Coordinates of C-alpha atoms and ligand atoms in Angstrom, one line a residue:
X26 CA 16.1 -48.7 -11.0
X27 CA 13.5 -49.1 -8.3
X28 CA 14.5 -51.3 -5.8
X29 CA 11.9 -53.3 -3.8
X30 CA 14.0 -55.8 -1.5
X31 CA 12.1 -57.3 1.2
X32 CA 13.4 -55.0 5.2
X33 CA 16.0 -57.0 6.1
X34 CA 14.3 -58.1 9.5
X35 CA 13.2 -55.7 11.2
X36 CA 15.2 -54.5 14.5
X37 CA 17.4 -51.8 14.7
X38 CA 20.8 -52.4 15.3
X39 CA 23.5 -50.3 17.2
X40 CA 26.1 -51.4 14.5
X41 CA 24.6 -50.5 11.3
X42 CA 24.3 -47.3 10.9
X43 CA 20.2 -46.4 10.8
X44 CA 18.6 -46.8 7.3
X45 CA 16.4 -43.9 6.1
X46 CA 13.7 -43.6 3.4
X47 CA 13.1 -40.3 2.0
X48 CA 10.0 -38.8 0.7
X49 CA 9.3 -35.4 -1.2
X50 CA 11.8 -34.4 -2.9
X51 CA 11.0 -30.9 -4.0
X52 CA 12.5 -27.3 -2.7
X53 CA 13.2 -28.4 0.8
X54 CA 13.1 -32.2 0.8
X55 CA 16.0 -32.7 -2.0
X56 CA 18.5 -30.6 0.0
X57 CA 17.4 -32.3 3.0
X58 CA 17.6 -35.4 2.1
X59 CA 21.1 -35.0 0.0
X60 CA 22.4 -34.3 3.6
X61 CA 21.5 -37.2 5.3
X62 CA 23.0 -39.1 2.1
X63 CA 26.1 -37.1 2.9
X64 CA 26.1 -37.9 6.5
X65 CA 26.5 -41.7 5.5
X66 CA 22.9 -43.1 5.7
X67 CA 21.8 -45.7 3.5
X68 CA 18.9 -43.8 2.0
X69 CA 16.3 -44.8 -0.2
X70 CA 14.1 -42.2 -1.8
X71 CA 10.5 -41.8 -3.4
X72 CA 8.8 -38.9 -5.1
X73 CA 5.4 -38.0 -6.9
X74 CA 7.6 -37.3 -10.1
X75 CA 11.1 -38.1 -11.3
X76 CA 13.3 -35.8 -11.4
X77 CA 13.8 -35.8 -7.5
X78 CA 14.5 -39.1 -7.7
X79 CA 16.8 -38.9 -10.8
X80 CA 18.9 -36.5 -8.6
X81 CA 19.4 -38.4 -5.6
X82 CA 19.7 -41.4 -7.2
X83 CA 22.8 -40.1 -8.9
X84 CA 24.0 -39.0 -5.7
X85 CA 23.6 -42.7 -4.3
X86 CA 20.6 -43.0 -2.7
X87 CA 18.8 -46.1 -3.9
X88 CA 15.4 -45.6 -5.6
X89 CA 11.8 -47.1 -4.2
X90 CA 9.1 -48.0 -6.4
X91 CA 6.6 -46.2 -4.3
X92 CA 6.0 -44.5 -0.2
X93 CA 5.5 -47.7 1.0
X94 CA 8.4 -49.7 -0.9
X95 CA 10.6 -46.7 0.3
X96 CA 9.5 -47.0 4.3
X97 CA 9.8 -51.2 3.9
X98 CA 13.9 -50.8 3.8
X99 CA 14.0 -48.2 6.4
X100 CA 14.2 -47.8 10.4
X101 CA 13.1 -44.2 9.6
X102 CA 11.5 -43.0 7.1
X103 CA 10.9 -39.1 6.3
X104 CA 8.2 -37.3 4.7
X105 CA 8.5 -34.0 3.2
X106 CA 5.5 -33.4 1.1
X107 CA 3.3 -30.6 0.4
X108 CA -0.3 -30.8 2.6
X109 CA -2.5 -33.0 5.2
X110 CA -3.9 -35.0 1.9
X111 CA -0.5 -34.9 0.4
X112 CA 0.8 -37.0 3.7
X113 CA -2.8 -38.7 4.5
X114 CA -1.8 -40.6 1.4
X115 CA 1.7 -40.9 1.6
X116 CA 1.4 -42.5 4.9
X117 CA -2.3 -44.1 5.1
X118 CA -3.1 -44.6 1.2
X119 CA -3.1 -47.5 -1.5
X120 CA 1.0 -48.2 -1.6
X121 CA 1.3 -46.0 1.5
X122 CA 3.6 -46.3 4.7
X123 CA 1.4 -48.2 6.7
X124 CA 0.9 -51.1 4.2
X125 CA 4.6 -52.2 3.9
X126 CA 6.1 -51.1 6.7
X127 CA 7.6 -53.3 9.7
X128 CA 6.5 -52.9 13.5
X129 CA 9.2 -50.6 14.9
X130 CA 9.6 -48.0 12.2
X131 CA 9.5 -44.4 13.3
X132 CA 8.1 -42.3 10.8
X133 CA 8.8 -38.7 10.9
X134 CA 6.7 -35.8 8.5
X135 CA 8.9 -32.6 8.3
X136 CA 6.1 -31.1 5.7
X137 CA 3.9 -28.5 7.4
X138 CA 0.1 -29.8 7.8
X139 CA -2.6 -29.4 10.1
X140 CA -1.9 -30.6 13.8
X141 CA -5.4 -32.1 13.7
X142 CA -4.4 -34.5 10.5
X143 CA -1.2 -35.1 12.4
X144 CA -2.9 -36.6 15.3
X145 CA -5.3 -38.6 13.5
X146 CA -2.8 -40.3 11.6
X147 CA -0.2 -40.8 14.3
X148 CA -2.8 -42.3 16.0
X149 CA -3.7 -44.6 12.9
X150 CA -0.3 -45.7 12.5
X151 CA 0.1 -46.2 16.0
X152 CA -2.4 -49.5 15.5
X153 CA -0.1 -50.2 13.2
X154 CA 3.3 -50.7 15.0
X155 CA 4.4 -47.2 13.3
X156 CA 5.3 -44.2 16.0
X157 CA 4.9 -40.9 13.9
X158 CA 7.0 -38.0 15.2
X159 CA 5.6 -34.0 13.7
X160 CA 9.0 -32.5 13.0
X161 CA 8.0 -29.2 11.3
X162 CA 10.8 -26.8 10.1
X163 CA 11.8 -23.0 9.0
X164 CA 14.9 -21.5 7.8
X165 CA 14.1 -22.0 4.2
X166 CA 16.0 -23.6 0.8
X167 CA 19.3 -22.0 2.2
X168 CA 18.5 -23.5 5.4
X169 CA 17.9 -26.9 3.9
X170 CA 20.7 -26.8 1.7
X171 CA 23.0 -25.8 5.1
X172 CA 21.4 -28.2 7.5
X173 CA 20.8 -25.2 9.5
X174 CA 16.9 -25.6 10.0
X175 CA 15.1 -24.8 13.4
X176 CA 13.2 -28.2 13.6
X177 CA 10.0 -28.4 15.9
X178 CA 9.0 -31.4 16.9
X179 CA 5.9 -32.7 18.6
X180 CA 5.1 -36.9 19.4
X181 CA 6.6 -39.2 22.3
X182 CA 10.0 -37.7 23.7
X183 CA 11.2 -41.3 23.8
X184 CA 11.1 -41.7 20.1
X185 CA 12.1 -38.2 19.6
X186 CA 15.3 -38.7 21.5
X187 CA 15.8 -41.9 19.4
X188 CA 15.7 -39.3 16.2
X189 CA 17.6 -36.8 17.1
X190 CA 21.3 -37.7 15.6
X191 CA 18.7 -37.8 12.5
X192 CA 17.4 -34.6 13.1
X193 CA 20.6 -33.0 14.2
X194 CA 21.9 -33.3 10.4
X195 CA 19.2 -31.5 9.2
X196 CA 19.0 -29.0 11.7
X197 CA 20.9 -26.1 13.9
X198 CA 18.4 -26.0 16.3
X199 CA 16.1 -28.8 17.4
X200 CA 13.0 -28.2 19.9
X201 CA 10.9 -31.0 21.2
X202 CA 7.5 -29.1 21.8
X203 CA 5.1 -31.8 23.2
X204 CA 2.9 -34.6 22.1
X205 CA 1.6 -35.4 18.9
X206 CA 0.5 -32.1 17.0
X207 CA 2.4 -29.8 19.4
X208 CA 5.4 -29.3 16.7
X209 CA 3.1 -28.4 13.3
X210 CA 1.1 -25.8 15.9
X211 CA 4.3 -24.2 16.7
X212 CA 5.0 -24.1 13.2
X213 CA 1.7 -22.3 12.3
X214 CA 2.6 -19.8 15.8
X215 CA 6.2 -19.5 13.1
X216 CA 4.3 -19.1 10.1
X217 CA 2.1 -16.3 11.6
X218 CA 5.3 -14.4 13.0
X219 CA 6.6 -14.9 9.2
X220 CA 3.7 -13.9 7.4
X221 CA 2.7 -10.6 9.8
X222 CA 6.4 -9.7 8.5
X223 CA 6.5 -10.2 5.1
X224 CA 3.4 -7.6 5.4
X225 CA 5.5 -5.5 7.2
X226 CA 8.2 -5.7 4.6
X227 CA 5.5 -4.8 1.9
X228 CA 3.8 -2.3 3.5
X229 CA 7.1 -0.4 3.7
X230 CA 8.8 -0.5 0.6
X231 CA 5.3 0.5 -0.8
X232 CA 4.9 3.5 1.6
X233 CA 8.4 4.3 0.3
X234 CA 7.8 4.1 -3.6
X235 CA 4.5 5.9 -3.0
X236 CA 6.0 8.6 -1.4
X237 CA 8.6 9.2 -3.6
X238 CA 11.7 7.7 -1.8
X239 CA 14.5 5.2 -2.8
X240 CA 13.4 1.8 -1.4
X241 CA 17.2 0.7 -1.2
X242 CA 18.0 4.0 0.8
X243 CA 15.3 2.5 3.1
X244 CA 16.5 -1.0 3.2
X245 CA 19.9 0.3 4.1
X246 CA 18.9 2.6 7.0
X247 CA 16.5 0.1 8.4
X248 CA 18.2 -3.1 8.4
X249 CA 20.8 -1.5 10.9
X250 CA 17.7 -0.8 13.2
X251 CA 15.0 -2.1 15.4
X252 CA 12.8 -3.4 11.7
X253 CA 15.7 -5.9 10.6
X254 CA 14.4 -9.3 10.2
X255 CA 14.9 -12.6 8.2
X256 CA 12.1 -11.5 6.0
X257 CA 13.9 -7.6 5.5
X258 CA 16.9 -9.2 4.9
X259 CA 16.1 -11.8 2.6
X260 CA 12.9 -11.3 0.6
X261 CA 12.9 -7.4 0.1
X262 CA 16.0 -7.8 -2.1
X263 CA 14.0 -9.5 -4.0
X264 CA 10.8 -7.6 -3.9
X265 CA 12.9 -4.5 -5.1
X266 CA 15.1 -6.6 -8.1
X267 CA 11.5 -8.4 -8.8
X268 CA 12.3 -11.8 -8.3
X269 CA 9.8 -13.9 -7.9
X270 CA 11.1 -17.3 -7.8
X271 CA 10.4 -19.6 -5.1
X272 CA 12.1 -20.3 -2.2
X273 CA 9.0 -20.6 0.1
X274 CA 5.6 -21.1 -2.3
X275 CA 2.8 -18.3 -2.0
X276 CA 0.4 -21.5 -2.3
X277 CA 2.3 -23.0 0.6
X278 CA 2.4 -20.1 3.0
X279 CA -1.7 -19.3 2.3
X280 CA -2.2 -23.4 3.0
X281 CA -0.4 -22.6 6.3
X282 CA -2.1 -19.4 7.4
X283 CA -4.9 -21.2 6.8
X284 CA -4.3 -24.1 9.0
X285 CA -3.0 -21.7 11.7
X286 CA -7.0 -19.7 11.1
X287 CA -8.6 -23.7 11.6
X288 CA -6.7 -24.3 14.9
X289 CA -7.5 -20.5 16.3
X290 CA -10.7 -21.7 15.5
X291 CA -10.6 -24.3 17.3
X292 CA -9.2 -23.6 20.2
X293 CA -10.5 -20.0 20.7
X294 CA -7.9 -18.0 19.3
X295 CA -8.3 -14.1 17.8
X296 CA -5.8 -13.7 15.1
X297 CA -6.8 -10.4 13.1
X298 CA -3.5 -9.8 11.3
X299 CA -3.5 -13.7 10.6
X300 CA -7.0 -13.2 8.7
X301 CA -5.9 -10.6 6.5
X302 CA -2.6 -11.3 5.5
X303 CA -4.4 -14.9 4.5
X304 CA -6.9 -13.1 2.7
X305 CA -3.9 -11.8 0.1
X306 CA -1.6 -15.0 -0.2
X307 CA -5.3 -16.3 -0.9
X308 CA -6.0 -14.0 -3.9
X309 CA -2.3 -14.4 -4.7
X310 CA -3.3 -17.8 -5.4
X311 CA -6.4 -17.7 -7.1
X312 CA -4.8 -15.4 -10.0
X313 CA -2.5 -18.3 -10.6
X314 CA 0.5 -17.0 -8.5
X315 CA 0.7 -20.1 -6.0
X316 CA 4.0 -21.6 -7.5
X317 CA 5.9 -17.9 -6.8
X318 CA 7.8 -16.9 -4.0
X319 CA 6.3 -15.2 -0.8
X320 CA 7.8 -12.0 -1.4
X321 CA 5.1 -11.9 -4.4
X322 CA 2.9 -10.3 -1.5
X323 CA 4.2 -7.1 -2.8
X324 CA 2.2 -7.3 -5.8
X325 CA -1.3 -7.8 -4.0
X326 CA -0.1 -4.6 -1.6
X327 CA 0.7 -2.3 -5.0
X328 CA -2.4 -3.2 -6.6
X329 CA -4.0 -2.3 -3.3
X330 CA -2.0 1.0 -3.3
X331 CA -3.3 1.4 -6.9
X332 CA -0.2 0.7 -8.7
X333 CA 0.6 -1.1 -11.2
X334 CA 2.7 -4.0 -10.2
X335 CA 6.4 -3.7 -10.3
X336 CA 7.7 -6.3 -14.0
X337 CA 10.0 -8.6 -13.6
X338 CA 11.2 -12.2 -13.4
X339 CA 8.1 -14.3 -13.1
Ligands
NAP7 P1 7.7 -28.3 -3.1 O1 8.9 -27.8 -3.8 O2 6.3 -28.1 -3.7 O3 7.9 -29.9 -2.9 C1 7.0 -30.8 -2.4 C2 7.4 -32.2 -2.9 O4 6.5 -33.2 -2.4 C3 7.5 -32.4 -4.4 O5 8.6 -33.1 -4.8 C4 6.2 -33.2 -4.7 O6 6.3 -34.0 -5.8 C5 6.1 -34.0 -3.4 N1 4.7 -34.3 -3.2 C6 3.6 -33.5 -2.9 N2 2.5 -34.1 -2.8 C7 2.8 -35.4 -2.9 C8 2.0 -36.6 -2.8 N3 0.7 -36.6 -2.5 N4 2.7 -37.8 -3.0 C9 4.0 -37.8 -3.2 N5 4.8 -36.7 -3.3 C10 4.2 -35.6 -3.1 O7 7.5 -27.8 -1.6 P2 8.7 -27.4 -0.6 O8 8.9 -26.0 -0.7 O9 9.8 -28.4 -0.7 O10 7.8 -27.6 0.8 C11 7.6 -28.9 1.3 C12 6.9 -28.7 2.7 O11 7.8 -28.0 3.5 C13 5.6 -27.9 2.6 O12 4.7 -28.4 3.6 C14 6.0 -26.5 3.0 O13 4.9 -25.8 3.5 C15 7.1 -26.8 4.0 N6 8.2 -25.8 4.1 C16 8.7 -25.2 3.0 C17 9.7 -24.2 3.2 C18 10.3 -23.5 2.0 O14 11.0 -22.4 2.2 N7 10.2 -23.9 0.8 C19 10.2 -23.9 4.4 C20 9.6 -24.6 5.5 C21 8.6 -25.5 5.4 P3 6.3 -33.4 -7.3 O15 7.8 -33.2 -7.6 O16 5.7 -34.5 -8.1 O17 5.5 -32.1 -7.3

């Protein structure tokens, strides 16, 4: 049942333990926020649609009837939604954050969005009483699910410091990267490094089919070298069984390419590689491919390559 009692006024405390409201509770932000449950926080969590709640809820967290009913009982509340709109109205919109929360809550959006957005509504909720902390993330669903995420976070160190036993359940290693905007552009800087590899993965096991050698021979002999990576390691598995399921969205990774192309913009930045490996997890989505996993950049670099792409699992 949705619970809607009024904060219980308003000050932190150093003995209660800090109470947390969750928001997002898809790939990343269920295992996430399962953790912190697990850790002992009194958490109470909102989603778009039920079943994320349904799941938590049986796991104890108590259930809000909306974003902002969800940040009125915390002294933290977390967002980890899908894009800038996705937390422009999470935080900022009718039955948002900044209508119900107290003066004093720290809000902190782990979802990857433009640094621009991030400023503008840091600085929005900071008329309100709300300090807004960017606390980006990588390491995937198995990092989420381990509490093993490299967390990079940008806003005032002050606040961030005040976050960090927060921070340190969800995450192995936990960077404080500047002011406000500072962690979702290092994000994009670890979403281009990603991508670029993923490309590199393709572009390999496609060489390899097209010139008639055993892609697992390959795999073996150059994951023991200088071309290992997370991406080698994880997704090409997949690639070569077909897999497609999501861990990390192709819809998500062309959204954050595409933030990463706004801020080069922006700032003056020449990222050729950036550009074209957008330019595929963009095509990727418009044929309808958004919801699979990233390592469905194989298909775009076999139709290239004029093959047919490889069946499997969709
Ligand atoms: P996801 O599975 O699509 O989950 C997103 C969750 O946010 C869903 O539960 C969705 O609700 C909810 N949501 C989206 N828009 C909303 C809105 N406007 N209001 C309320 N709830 C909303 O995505 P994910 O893979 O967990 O990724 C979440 C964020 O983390 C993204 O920014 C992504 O780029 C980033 N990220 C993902 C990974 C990864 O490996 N998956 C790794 C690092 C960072 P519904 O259930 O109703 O759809």
């Amino acid at each position: 049942m949705a619970n809607d009692d009024p904060p219980d006024g308003g000050q932190r405390s150093a003995d209660r333990p800090l109470k947390l409201g969750f928001i997002g509770l898809g790939i990343m932000g269920r295992p996430m926020a399962r953790n912190l449950l697990r850790a002992g926080y009194p958490l109470t969590v909102w989603n778009r649609s039920k079943p994320g709640i349904d799941a938590l809820v049986a796991e104890g967290a108590r259930e809000a009837a909306s974003a902002g009913a969800a940040a009125g009982q915390a002294d933290v509340v977390i967002t980890m939604v899908g894009d800038s709109p996705d937390v422009e109205q999470v935080a900022l919109g009718p039955g948002g954050i900044i209508e119900t929360a107290r003066e004093g809550l720290t809000y902190i959006d782990m979802s990857t969005i433009s640094p621009e957005t991030t400023r503008r509504v840091a600085a929005r909720l900071r008329e309100a009483g709300i300090e807004m902390l960017d606390a980006p993330v990588s390491g995937g669903e198995q990092g989420a699910v381990n509490g093993t995420l490299s967390i990079m976070a940008g806003g005032d160190e002050a606040v961030f410091e005040s976050c960090r036993p927060v921070l340190d359940v969800l995450g192995e290693k936990i960077v404080y990267c500047g002011p406000s905007g500072s962690g979702q552009v290092v994000k994009l800087c670890n979403q281009i490094a990603v991508a670029l590899n993923n490309l590199g993965v393709c572009e390999a096991i496609t060489l390899c089919r097209k010139a008639g050698v055993d892609p697992e021979r390959m795999l073996e002999a150059v994951s023991a070298g200088a071309g290992n990576s997370w991406q080698l390691q994880n997704l090409a598995p997949k690639m070569l069984a077909a897999d497609w399921r999501p861990g990390f969205k192709v819809a998500h990774q062309a959204k954050d390419l595409r933030h990463a192309l706004n801020s080069a913009h922006e700032s003056g930045a020449s990222l050729p590689g950036t550009v074209i490996t957008h330019l595929l997890f963009g095509r990727l989505t418009e044929e309808g491919l958004g919801g699979e996993g990233t390592q469905a950049l194989l298909k775009a670099l076999e139709r290239l390559a004029g093959g047919s792409p490889p069946s499997g699992a969709a």
